[in-house]
Amino acid sequence: MAYYWFKAFHLIGVVVWFAGLFYLVRLFVYHAEAKLEPEPAQSILKKQYELMEKRLYGIITTPGMIVTVACAIGLISTEPGIMKAGWLHIKLTMVAILIGYHFFCQRIMNQLAKDECNWTGQQFRALNEAPTVLLVIIVLLAVFKNSLPLDITTWVIFALVVAMAASIQLYAKKRRQDKEKLAQSQELASTGAE
Ligand code: HEM
């Protein structure tokens, strides 16, 4: 029974952790783009995003990671034999990368707070695709385990996920370009009117 409790809270932890990671980097996008706003809007927005990022990281994202890892330790201690499974070793490697990403985000959050980060909103949008790829690989490993098929179906699904992530990036880029064009034409129209 303990195993099922650990598994249930392991999955709850995963959902909370990923919600936090995805939203955190989305806030980085807004934070980076706030630098393009005129004052006093820029300072007000930056302060607000800084506060939101700190709260999200401390109250949602990090506790999500702790619950996931603590329950994973619980799962392994109730079924130690699982440690011999090959799929778990690959999964642990992916999770190590994910934990590295988590702390990398913390570093960026601190740099943004000190105004020492030069990343653009577009770069943060691209960064936000990294956990998606890890999520897909880790869940596939956890579900299929050693029988994860590496046939055409898996590769097609993987290609679809990558294509979806790329099209989201392209759509965001197009929207930003359209917005810039509109702002330029409005500026031209207003200088023409003067
Ligand atoms: C410290 C890192 C982790 C360890 C040691 C770990 C270990 C485990 C173990 C032992 C199970 C039970 C497998 C079973 O009963 O079949 C499990 C289940 C699961 N884990 Fe993890 N896990 C870790 C992190 C993660 C992360 C980060 C994710 C998601 C991205 C994840 C997703 C899942 C899923 C979806 C299941 C349910 C699989 C099923 O019941 O079919 N795990 N994990």
PDB file of C-alpha atoms and ligand atoms in Angstrom:
ATOM      1  CA  MET A   1       0.000   0.000   0.000  1.00  0.00           C
ATOM      2  CA  ALA A   2       2.872   2.414   0.867  1.00  0.00           C
ATOM      3  CA  TYR A   3       4.134   1.981  -2.700  1.00  0.00           C
ATOM      4  CA  TYR A   4       0.835   3.308  -4.143  1.00  0.00           C
ATOM      5  CA  TRP A   5       0.838   6.280  -1.755  1.00  0.00           C
ATOM      6  CA  PHE A   6       4.387   7.147  -2.786  1.00  0.00           C
ATOM      7  CA  LYS A   7       3.497   6.751  -6.461  1.00  0.00           C
ATOM      8  CA  ALA A   8       0.394   8.971  -6.139  1.00  0.00           C
ATOM      9  CA  PHE A   9       2.350  11.769  -4.427  1.00  0.00           C
ATOM     10  CA  HIS A  10       5.295  11.247  -6.781  1.00  0.00           C
ATOM     11  CA  LEU A  11       2.930  12.066  -9.675  1.00  0.00           C
ATOM     12  CA  ILE A  12       1.351  15.014  -7.806  1.00  0.00           C
ATOM     13  CA  GLY A  13       4.881  16.341  -7.181  1.00  0.00           C
ATOM     14  CA  VAL A  14       5.744  15.975 -10.880  1.00  0.00           C
ATOM     15  CA  VAL A  15       2.647  17.981 -11.935  1.00  0.00           C
ATOM     16  CA  VAL A  16       3.398  20.778  -9.432  1.00  0.00           C
ATOM     17  CA  TRP A  17       7.126  20.850 -10.315  1.00  0.00           C
ATOM     18  CA  PHE A  18       6.476  21.125 -14.055  1.00  0.00           C
ATOM     19  CA  ALA A  19       3.699  23.700 -13.649  1.00  0.00           C
ATOM     20  CA  GLY A  20       6.220  25.791 -11.687  1.00  0.00           C
ATOM     21  CA  LEU A  21       9.060  25.328 -14.193  1.00  0.00           C
ATOM     22  CA  PHE A  22       6.900  26.211 -17.209  1.00  0.00           C
ATOM     23  CA  TYR A  23       5.344  29.274 -15.581  1.00  0.00           C
ATOM     24  CA  LEU A  24       8.666  30.487 -14.159  1.00  0.00           C
ATOM     25  CA  VAL A  25      10.327  30.732 -17.585  1.00  0.00           C
ATOM     26  CA  ARG A  26       7.169  32.337 -19.022  1.00  0.00           C
ATOM     27  CA  LEU A  27       7.590  35.018 -16.337  1.00  0.00           C
ATOM     28  CA  PHE A  28      11.220  35.398 -17.486  1.00  0.00           C
ATOM     29  CA  VAL A  29       9.855  36.154 -20.990  1.00  0.00           C
ATOM     30  CA  TYR A  30       7.663  38.962 -19.614  1.00  0.00           C
ATOM     31  CA  HIS A  31      10.463  40.158 -17.314  1.00  0.00           C
ATOM     32  CA  ALA A  32      12.937  40.389 -20.227  1.00  0.00           C
ATOM     33  CA  GLU A  33      10.371  42.137 -22.442  1.00  0.00           C
ATOM     34  CA  ALA A  34       9.563  44.654 -19.673  1.00  0.00           C
ATOM     35  CA  LYS A  35      12.987  46.182 -20.412  1.00  0.00           C
ATOM     36  CA  LEU A  36      11.554  47.434 -23.720  1.00  0.00           C
ATOM     37  CA  GLU A  37       8.865  49.472 -21.939  1.00  0.00           C
ATOM     38  CA  PRO A  38       9.332  53.166 -21.145  1.00  0.00           C
ATOM     39  CA  GLU A  39       9.706  54.347 -17.524  1.00  0.00           C
ATOM     40  CA  PRO A  40       7.997  54.243 -15.044  1.00  0.00           C
ATOM     41  CA  ALA A  41       6.222  51.156 -16.463  1.00  0.00           C
ATOM     42  CA  GLN A  42       9.557  49.326 -16.813  1.00  0.00           C
ATOM     43  CA  SER A  43      10.518  49.590 -13.122  1.00  0.00           C
ATOM     44  CA  ILE A  44       7.014  48.741 -11.894  1.00  0.00           C
ATOM     45  CA  LEU A  45       6.770  45.667 -14.162  1.00  0.00           C
ATOM     46  CA  LYS A  46      10.281  44.433 -13.304  1.00  0.00           C
ATOM     47  CA  LYS A  47       9.568  44.672  -9.559  1.00  0.00           C
ATOM     48  CA  GLN A  48       6.271  42.838  -9.964  1.00  0.00           C
ATOM     49  CA  TYR A  49       7.804  40.001 -12.049  1.00  0.00           C
ATOM     50  CA  GLU A  50      10.698  39.681  -9.602  1.00  0.00           C
ATOM     51  CA  LEU A  51       8.231  39.179  -6.746  1.00  0.00           C
ATOM     52  CA  MET A  52       6.099  36.707  -8.743  1.00  0.00           C
ATOM     53  CA  GLU A  53       9.169  34.682  -9.773  1.00  0.00           C
ATOM     54  CA  LYS A  54      10.524  34.486  -6.198  1.00  0.00           C
ATOM     55  CA  ARG A  55       7.149  33.355  -4.815  1.00  0.00           C
ATOM     56  CA  LEU A  56       6.557  30.843  -7.609  1.00  0.00           C
ATOM     57  CA  TYR A  57      10.029  29.369  -7.234  1.00  0.00           C
ATOM     58  CA  GLY A  58       9.911  29.184  -3.415  1.00  0.00           C
ATOM     59  CA  ILE A  59       6.276  28.146  -2.894  1.00  0.00           C
ATOM     60  CA  ILE A  60       5.500  25.955  -5.945  1.00  0.00           C
ATOM     61  CA  THR A  61       8.495  24.897  -8.044  1.00  0.00           C
ATOM     62  CA  THR A  62      11.044  23.865  -5.386  1.00  0.00           C
ATOM     63  CA  PRO A  63       8.476  22.125  -3.123  1.00  0.00           C
ATOM     64  CA  GLY A  64       7.240  20.266  -6.256  1.00  0.00           C
ATOM     65  CA  MET A  65      10.774  19.035  -6.899  1.00  0.00           C
ATOM     66  CA  ILE A  66      11.254  18.030  -3.232  1.00  0.00           C
ATOM     67  CA  VAL A  67       7.964  16.051  -3.136  1.00  0.00           C
ATOM     68  CA  THR A  68       8.829  14.304  -6.451  1.00  0.00           C
ATOM     69  CA  VAL A  69      12.311  13.275  -5.290  1.00  0.00           C
ATOM     70  CA  ALA A  70      11.243  12.386  -1.707  1.00  0.00           C
ATOM     71  CA  CYS A  71       8.428  10.132  -2.989  1.00  0.00           C
ATOM     72  CA  ALA A  72      10.791   8.591  -5.573  1.00  0.00           C
ATOM     73  CA  ILE A  73      13.133   7.688  -2.686  1.00  0.00           C
ATOM     74  CA  GLY A  74      10.075   6.244  -0.883  1.00  0.00           C
ATOM     75  CA  LEU A  75       9.197   4.175  -3.988  1.00  0.00           C
ATOM     76  CA  ILE A  76      12.718   2.797  -4.243  1.00  0.00           C
ATOM     77  CA  SER A  77      12.997   2.041  -0.525  1.00  0.00           C
ATOM     78  CA  THR A  78       9.741   0.044  -0.589  1.00  0.00           C
ATOM     79  CA  GLU A  79      10.809  -1.839  -3.772  1.00  0.00           C
ATOM     80  CA  PRO A  80      14.648  -1.811  -3.767  1.00  0.00           C
ATOM     81  CA  GLY A  81      14.789  -4.359  -6.607  1.00  0.00           C
ATOM     82  CA  ILE A  82      13.623  -1.609  -9.012  1.00  0.00           C
ATOM     83  CA  MET A  83      17.111  -0.052  -8.817  1.00  0.00           C
ATOM     84  CA  LYS A  84      18.389  -2.864 -11.056  1.00  0.00           C
ATOM     85  CA  ALA A  85      16.104  -1.802 -13.929  1.00  0.00           C
ATOM     86  CA  GLY A  86      17.916  -0.284 -16.904  1.00  0.00           C
ATOM     87  CA  TRP A  87      15.100   2.181 -17.709  1.00  0.00           C
ATOM     88  CA  LEU A  88      15.423   3.714 -14.238  1.00  0.00           C
ATOM     89  CA  HIS A  89      19.097   4.501 -14.819  1.00  0.00           C
ATOM     90  CA  ILE A  90      18.274   6.388 -18.028  1.00  0.00           C
ATOM     91  CA  LYS A  91      15.384   8.105 -16.242  1.00  0.00           C
ATOM     92  CA  LEU A  92      17.694   9.154 -13.389  1.00  0.00           C
ATOM     93  CA  THR A  93      20.112  10.689 -15.925  1.00  0.00           C
ATOM     94  CA  MET A  94      17.220  12.706 -17.419  1.00  0.00           C
ATOM     95  CA  VAL A  95      16.049  13.729 -13.932  1.00  0.00           C
ATOM     96  CA  ALA A  96      19.611  14.872 -13.080  1.00  0.00           C
ATOM     97  CA  ILE A  97      19.499  17.144 -16.177  1.00  0.00           C
ATOM     98  CA  LEU A  98      16.063  18.398 -15.052  1.00  0.00           C
ATOM     99  CA  ILE A  99      17.366  19.220 -11.561  1.00  0.00           C
ATOM    100  CA  GLY A 100      20.296  21.053 -13.225  1.00  0.00           C
ATOM    101  CA  TYR A 101      17.740  23.019 -15.283  1.00  0.00           C
ATOM    102  CA  HIS A 102      15.807  23.855 -12.078  1.00  0.00           C
ATOM    103  CA  PHE A 103      18.897  25.413 -10.458  1.00  0.00           C
ATOM    104  CA  PHE A 104      19.904  27.097 -13.723  1.00  0.00           C
ATOM    105  CA  CYS A 105      16.484  28.828 -13.627  1.00  0.00           C
ATOM    106  CA  GLN A 106      17.191  29.949 -10.067  1.00  0.00           C
ATOM    107  CA  ARG A 107      20.468  31.498 -11.261  1.00  0.00           C
ATOM    108  CA  ILE A 108      18.685  33.331 -14.080  1.00  0.00           C
ATOM    109  CA  MET A 109      16.012  34.536 -11.625  1.00  0.00           C
ATOM    110  CA  ASN A 110      18.724  36.054  -9.402  1.00  0.00           C
ATOM    111  CA  GLN A 111      20.476  37.633 -12.402  1.00  0.00           C
ATOM    112  CA  LEU A 112      17.193  39.164 -13.615  1.00  0.00           C
ATOM    113  CA  ALA A 113      16.609  40.611 -10.140  1.00  0.00           C
ATOM    114  CA  LYS A 114      20.056  42.254 -10.254  1.00  0.00           C
ATOM    115  CA  ASP A 115      19.520  43.401 -13.860  1.00  0.00           C
ATOM    116  CA  GLU A 116      22.495  41.277 -14.939  1.00  0.00           C
ATOM    117  CA  CYS A 117      20.712  39.054 -17.455  1.00  0.00           C
ATOM    118  CA  ASN A 118      20.882  39.918 -21.158  1.00  0.00           C
ATOM    119  CA  TRP A 119      18.656  37.133 -22.481  1.00  0.00           C
ATOM    120  CA  THR A 120      15.825  38.202 -24.779  1.00  0.00           C
ATOM    121  CA  GLY A 121      12.191  37.129 -24.478  1.00  0.00           C
ATOM    122  CA  GLN A 122      12.653  34.993 -27.601  1.00  0.00           C
ATOM    123  CA  GLN A 123      15.600  33.149 -26.012  1.00  0.00           C
ATOM    124  CA  PHE A 124      13.535  32.433 -22.886  1.00  0.00           C
ATOM    125  CA  ARG A 125      10.710  31.125 -25.081  1.00  0.00           C
ATOM    126  CA  ALA A 126      13.149  28.676 -26.673  1.00  0.00           C
ATOM    127  CA  LEU A 127      14.556  27.701 -23.244  1.00  0.00           C
ATOM    128  CA  ASN A 128      11.020  26.845 -22.103  1.00  0.00           C
ATOM    129  CA  GLU A 129      10.947  23.969 -24.616  1.00  0.00           C
ATOM    130  CA  ALA A 130      13.761  22.092 -22.805  1.00  0.00           C
ATOM    131  CA  PRO A 131      11.567  20.748 -19.961  1.00  0.00           C
ATOM    132  CA  THR A 132       8.951  19.656 -22.533  1.00  0.00           C
ATOM    133  CA  VAL A 133      11.493  17.357 -24.185  1.00  0.00           C
ATOM    134  CA  LEU A 134      12.638  15.994 -20.794  1.00  0.00           C
ATOM    135  CA  LEU A 135       9.020  15.494 -19.692  1.00  0.00           C
ATOM    136  CA  VAL A 136       8.209  13.418 -22.791  1.00  0.00           C
ATOM    137  CA  ILE A 137      11.333  11.241 -22.447  1.00  0.00           C
ATOM    138  CA  ILE A 138      10.912  10.684 -18.673  1.00  0.00           C
ATOM    139  CA  VAL A 139       7.188   9.829 -18.884  1.00  0.00           C
ATOM    140  CA  LEU A 140       7.773   7.442 -21.810  1.00  0.00           C
ATOM    141  CA  LEU A 141      10.521   5.704 -19.807  1.00  0.00           C
ATOM    142  CA  ALA A 142       8.372   5.522 -16.644  1.00  0.00           C
ATOM    143  CA  VAL A 143       5.414   4.064 -18.543  1.00  0.00           C
ATOM    144  CA  PHE A 144       7.063   1.706 -21.072  1.00  0.00           C
ATOM    145  CA  LYS A 145      10.087   0.907 -18.864  1.00  0.00           C
ATOM    146  CA  ASN A 146      12.517  -1.546 -20.522  1.00  0.00           C
ATOM    147  CA  SER A 147      10.027  -2.273 -23.298  1.00  0.00           C
ATOM    148  CA  LEU A 148      10.063   1.298 -24.668  1.00  0.00           C
ATOM    149  CA  PRO A 149       9.742   0.633 -28.409  1.00  0.00           C
ATOM    150  CA  LEU A 150      12.308   2.510 -30.488  1.00  0.00           C
ATOM    151  CA  ASP A 151      10.395   1.840 -33.686  1.00  0.00           C
ATOM    152  CA  ILE A 152       8.912   4.262 -36.221  1.00  0.00           C
ATOM    153  CA  THR A 153       5.852   5.044 -34.018  1.00  0.00           C
ATOM    154  CA  THR A 154       8.013   6.393 -31.185  1.00  0.00           C
ATOM    155  CA  TRP A 155      10.111   8.488 -33.564  1.00  0.00           C
ATOM    156  CA  VAL A 156       6.997   9.868 -35.302  1.00  0.00           C
ATOM    157  CA  ILE A 157       5.532  10.847 -31.896  1.00  0.00           C
ATOM    158  CA  PHE A 158       8.851  12.437 -30.907  1.00  0.00           C
ATOM    159  CA  ALA A 159       9.060  14.317 -34.241  1.00  0.00           C
ATOM    160  CA  LEU A 160       5.474  15.577 -33.714  1.00  0.00           C
ATOM    161  CA  VAL A 161       6.367  16.892 -30.246  1.00  0.00           C
ATOM    162  CA  VAL A 162       9.457  18.673 -31.645  1.00  0.00           C
ATOM    163  CA  ALA A 163       7.432  20.059 -34.585  1.00  0.00           C
ATOM    164  CA  MET A 164       4.763  21.323 -32.181  1.00  0.00           C
ATOM    165  CA  ALA A 165       7.390  23.074 -30.034  1.00  0.00           C
ATOM    166  CA  ALA A 166       8.999  24.607 -33.156  1.00  0.00           C
ATOM    167  CA  SER A 167       5.672  25.852 -34.514  1.00  0.00           C
ATOM    168  CA  ILE A 168       4.851  27.508 -31.149  1.00  0.00           C
ATOM    169  CA  GLN A 169       8.219  29.317 -31.386  1.00  0.00           C
ATOM    170  CA  LEU A 170       7.577  30.400 -34.998  1.00  0.00           C
ATOM    171  CA  TYR A 171       4.071  31.611 -34.181  1.00  0.00           C
ATOM    172  CA  ALA A 172       5.400  33.686 -31.245  1.00  0.00           C
ATOM    173  CA  LYS A 173       8.113  35.137 -33.512  1.00  0.00           C
ATOM    174  CA  LYS A 174       5.557  36.058 -36.204  1.00  0.00           C
ATOM    175  CA  ARG A 175       3.285  37.723 -33.643  1.00  0.00           C
ATOM    176  CA  ARG A 176       6.208  39.731 -32.280  1.00  0.00           C
ATOM    177  CA  GLN A 177       7.245  40.830 -35.804  1.00  0.00           C
ATOM    178  CA  ASP A 178       3.653  41.856 -36.615  1.00  0.00           C
ATOM    179  CA  LYS A 179       3.505  43.867 -33.375  1.00  0.00           C
ATOM    180  CA  GLU A 180       6.811  45.588 -34.198  1.00  0.00           C
ATOM    181  CA  LYS A 181       5.600  46.424 -37.738  1.00  0.00           C
ATOM    182  CA  LEU A 182       2.358  47.860 -36.362  1.00  0.00           C
ATOM    183  CA  ALA A 183       4.259  49.973 -33.811  1.00  0.00           C
ATOM    184  CA  GLN A 184       6.590  51.250 -36.562  1.00  0.00           C
ATOM    185  CA  SER A 185       3.717  52.198 -38.877  1.00  0.00           C
ATOM    186  CA  GLN A 186       1.896  53.931 -35.996  1.00  0.00           C
ATOM    187  CA  GLU A 187       5.076  55.877 -35.215  1.00  0.00           C
ATOM    188  CA  LEU A 188       5.468  56.855 -38.890  1.00  0.00           C
ATOM    189  CA  ALA A 189       1.821  57.932 -39.054  1.00  0.00           C
ATOM    190  CA  SER A 190       2.174  60.079 -35.909  1.00  0.00           C
ATOM    191  CA  THR A 191       5.401  61.780 -37.135  1.00  0.00           C
ATOM    192  CA  GLY A 192       3.696  62.341 -40.534  1.00  0.00           C
ATOM    193  CA  ALA A 193       0.737  63.985 -38.796  1.00  0.00           C
ATOM    194  CA  GLU A 194       3.103  66.389 -36.970  1.00  0.00           C
TER     195      GLU A 194
HETATM  196  C1  HEM B   1      14.455  11.370  -8.351  1.00  0.00           C
HETATM  197  C2  HEM B   1      13.967  11.091  -9.526  1.00  0.00           C
HETATM  198  C3  HEM B   1      12.962  10.000  -9.812  1.00  0.00           C
HETATM  199  C4  HEM B   1      13.013   8.680  -9.446  1.00  0.00           C
HETATM  200  C5  HEM B   1      14.076   7.953  -8.645  1.00  0.00           C
HETATM  201  C6  HEM B   1      11.795   8.074  -9.936  1.00  0.00           C
HETATM  202  C7  HEM B   1      11.410   6.757  -9.731  1.00  0.00           C
HETATM  203  C8  HEM B   1      10.183   6.218 -10.031  1.00  0.00           C
HETATM  204  C9  HEM B   1       9.722   4.907  -9.677  1.00  0.00           C
HETATM  205  C10 HEM B   1      10.536   3.892  -8.915  1.00  0.00           C
HETATM  206  C11 HEM B   1       8.458   4.769 -10.160  1.00  0.00           C
HETATM  207  C12 HEM B   1       7.536   3.561 -10.021  1.00  0.00           C
HETATM  208  C13 HEM B   1       7.555   2.722 -11.262  1.00  0.00           C
HETATM  209  C14 HEM B   1       6.460   1.689 -11.253  1.00  0.00           C
HETATM  210  O1  HEM B   1       5.877   1.368 -10.230  1.00  0.00           O
HETATM  211  O2  HEM B   1       6.155   1.192 -12.301  1.00  0.00           O
HETATM  212  C15 HEM B   1       8.100   5.987 -10.810  1.00  0.00           C
HETATM  213  C16 HEM B   1       6.900   6.227 -11.429  1.00  0.00           C
HETATM  214  C17 HEM B   1       6.657   7.287 -12.259  1.00  0.00           C
HETATM  215  N1  HEM B   1       7.479   8.385 -12.441  1.00  0.00           N
HETATM  216 FE1  HEM B   1       9.251   8.704 -11.488  1.00  0.00          FE
HETATM  217  N2  HEM B   1      11.065   9.020 -10.609  1.00  0.00           N
HETATM  218  C18 HEM B   1      11.759  10.203 -10.570  1.00  0.00           C
HETATM  219  C19 HEM B   1      11.358  11.387 -11.145  1.00  0.00           C
HETATM  220  C20 HEM B   1      10.316  11.509 -12.058  1.00  0.00           C
HETATM  221  C21 HEM B   1      10.027  12.653 -12.866  1.00  0.00           C
HETATM  222  C22 HEM B   1      10.837  13.959 -12.854  1.00  0.00           C
HETATM  223  C23 HEM B   1       8.937  12.348 -13.633  1.00  0.00           C
HETATM  224  C24 HEM B   1       8.222  13.194 -14.674  1.00  0.00           C
HETATM  225  C25 HEM B   1       8.806  14.009 -15.486  1.00  0.00           C
HETATM  226  C26 HEM B   1       8.506  11.037 -13.276  1.00  0.00           C
HETATM  227  C27 HEM B   1       7.419  10.398 -13.840  1.00  0.00           C
HETATM  228  C28 HEM B   1       6.909   9.205 -13.370  1.00  0.00           C
HETATM  229  C29 HEM B   1       5.655   8.608 -13.833  1.00  0.00           C
HETATM  230  C30 HEM B   1       4.713   9.185 -14.894  1.00  0.00           C
HETATM  231  C31 HEM B   1       5.495   7.410 -13.119  1.00  0.00           C
HETATM  232  C32 HEM B   1       4.302   6.446 -13.196  1.00  0.00           C
HETATM  233  C33 HEM B   1       4.635   5.300 -14.114  1.00  0.00           C
HETATM  234  C34 HEM B   1       3.607   4.194 -14.052  1.00  0.00           C
HETATM  235  O3  HEM B   1       3.042   3.927 -13.012  1.00  0.00           O
HETATM  236  O4  HEM B   1       3.366   3.581 -15.102  1.00  0.00           O
HETATM  237  N3  HEM B   1       9.367  10.544 -12.326  1.00  0.00           N
HETATM  238  N4  HEM B   1       9.170   6.872 -10.728  1.00  0.00           N
END
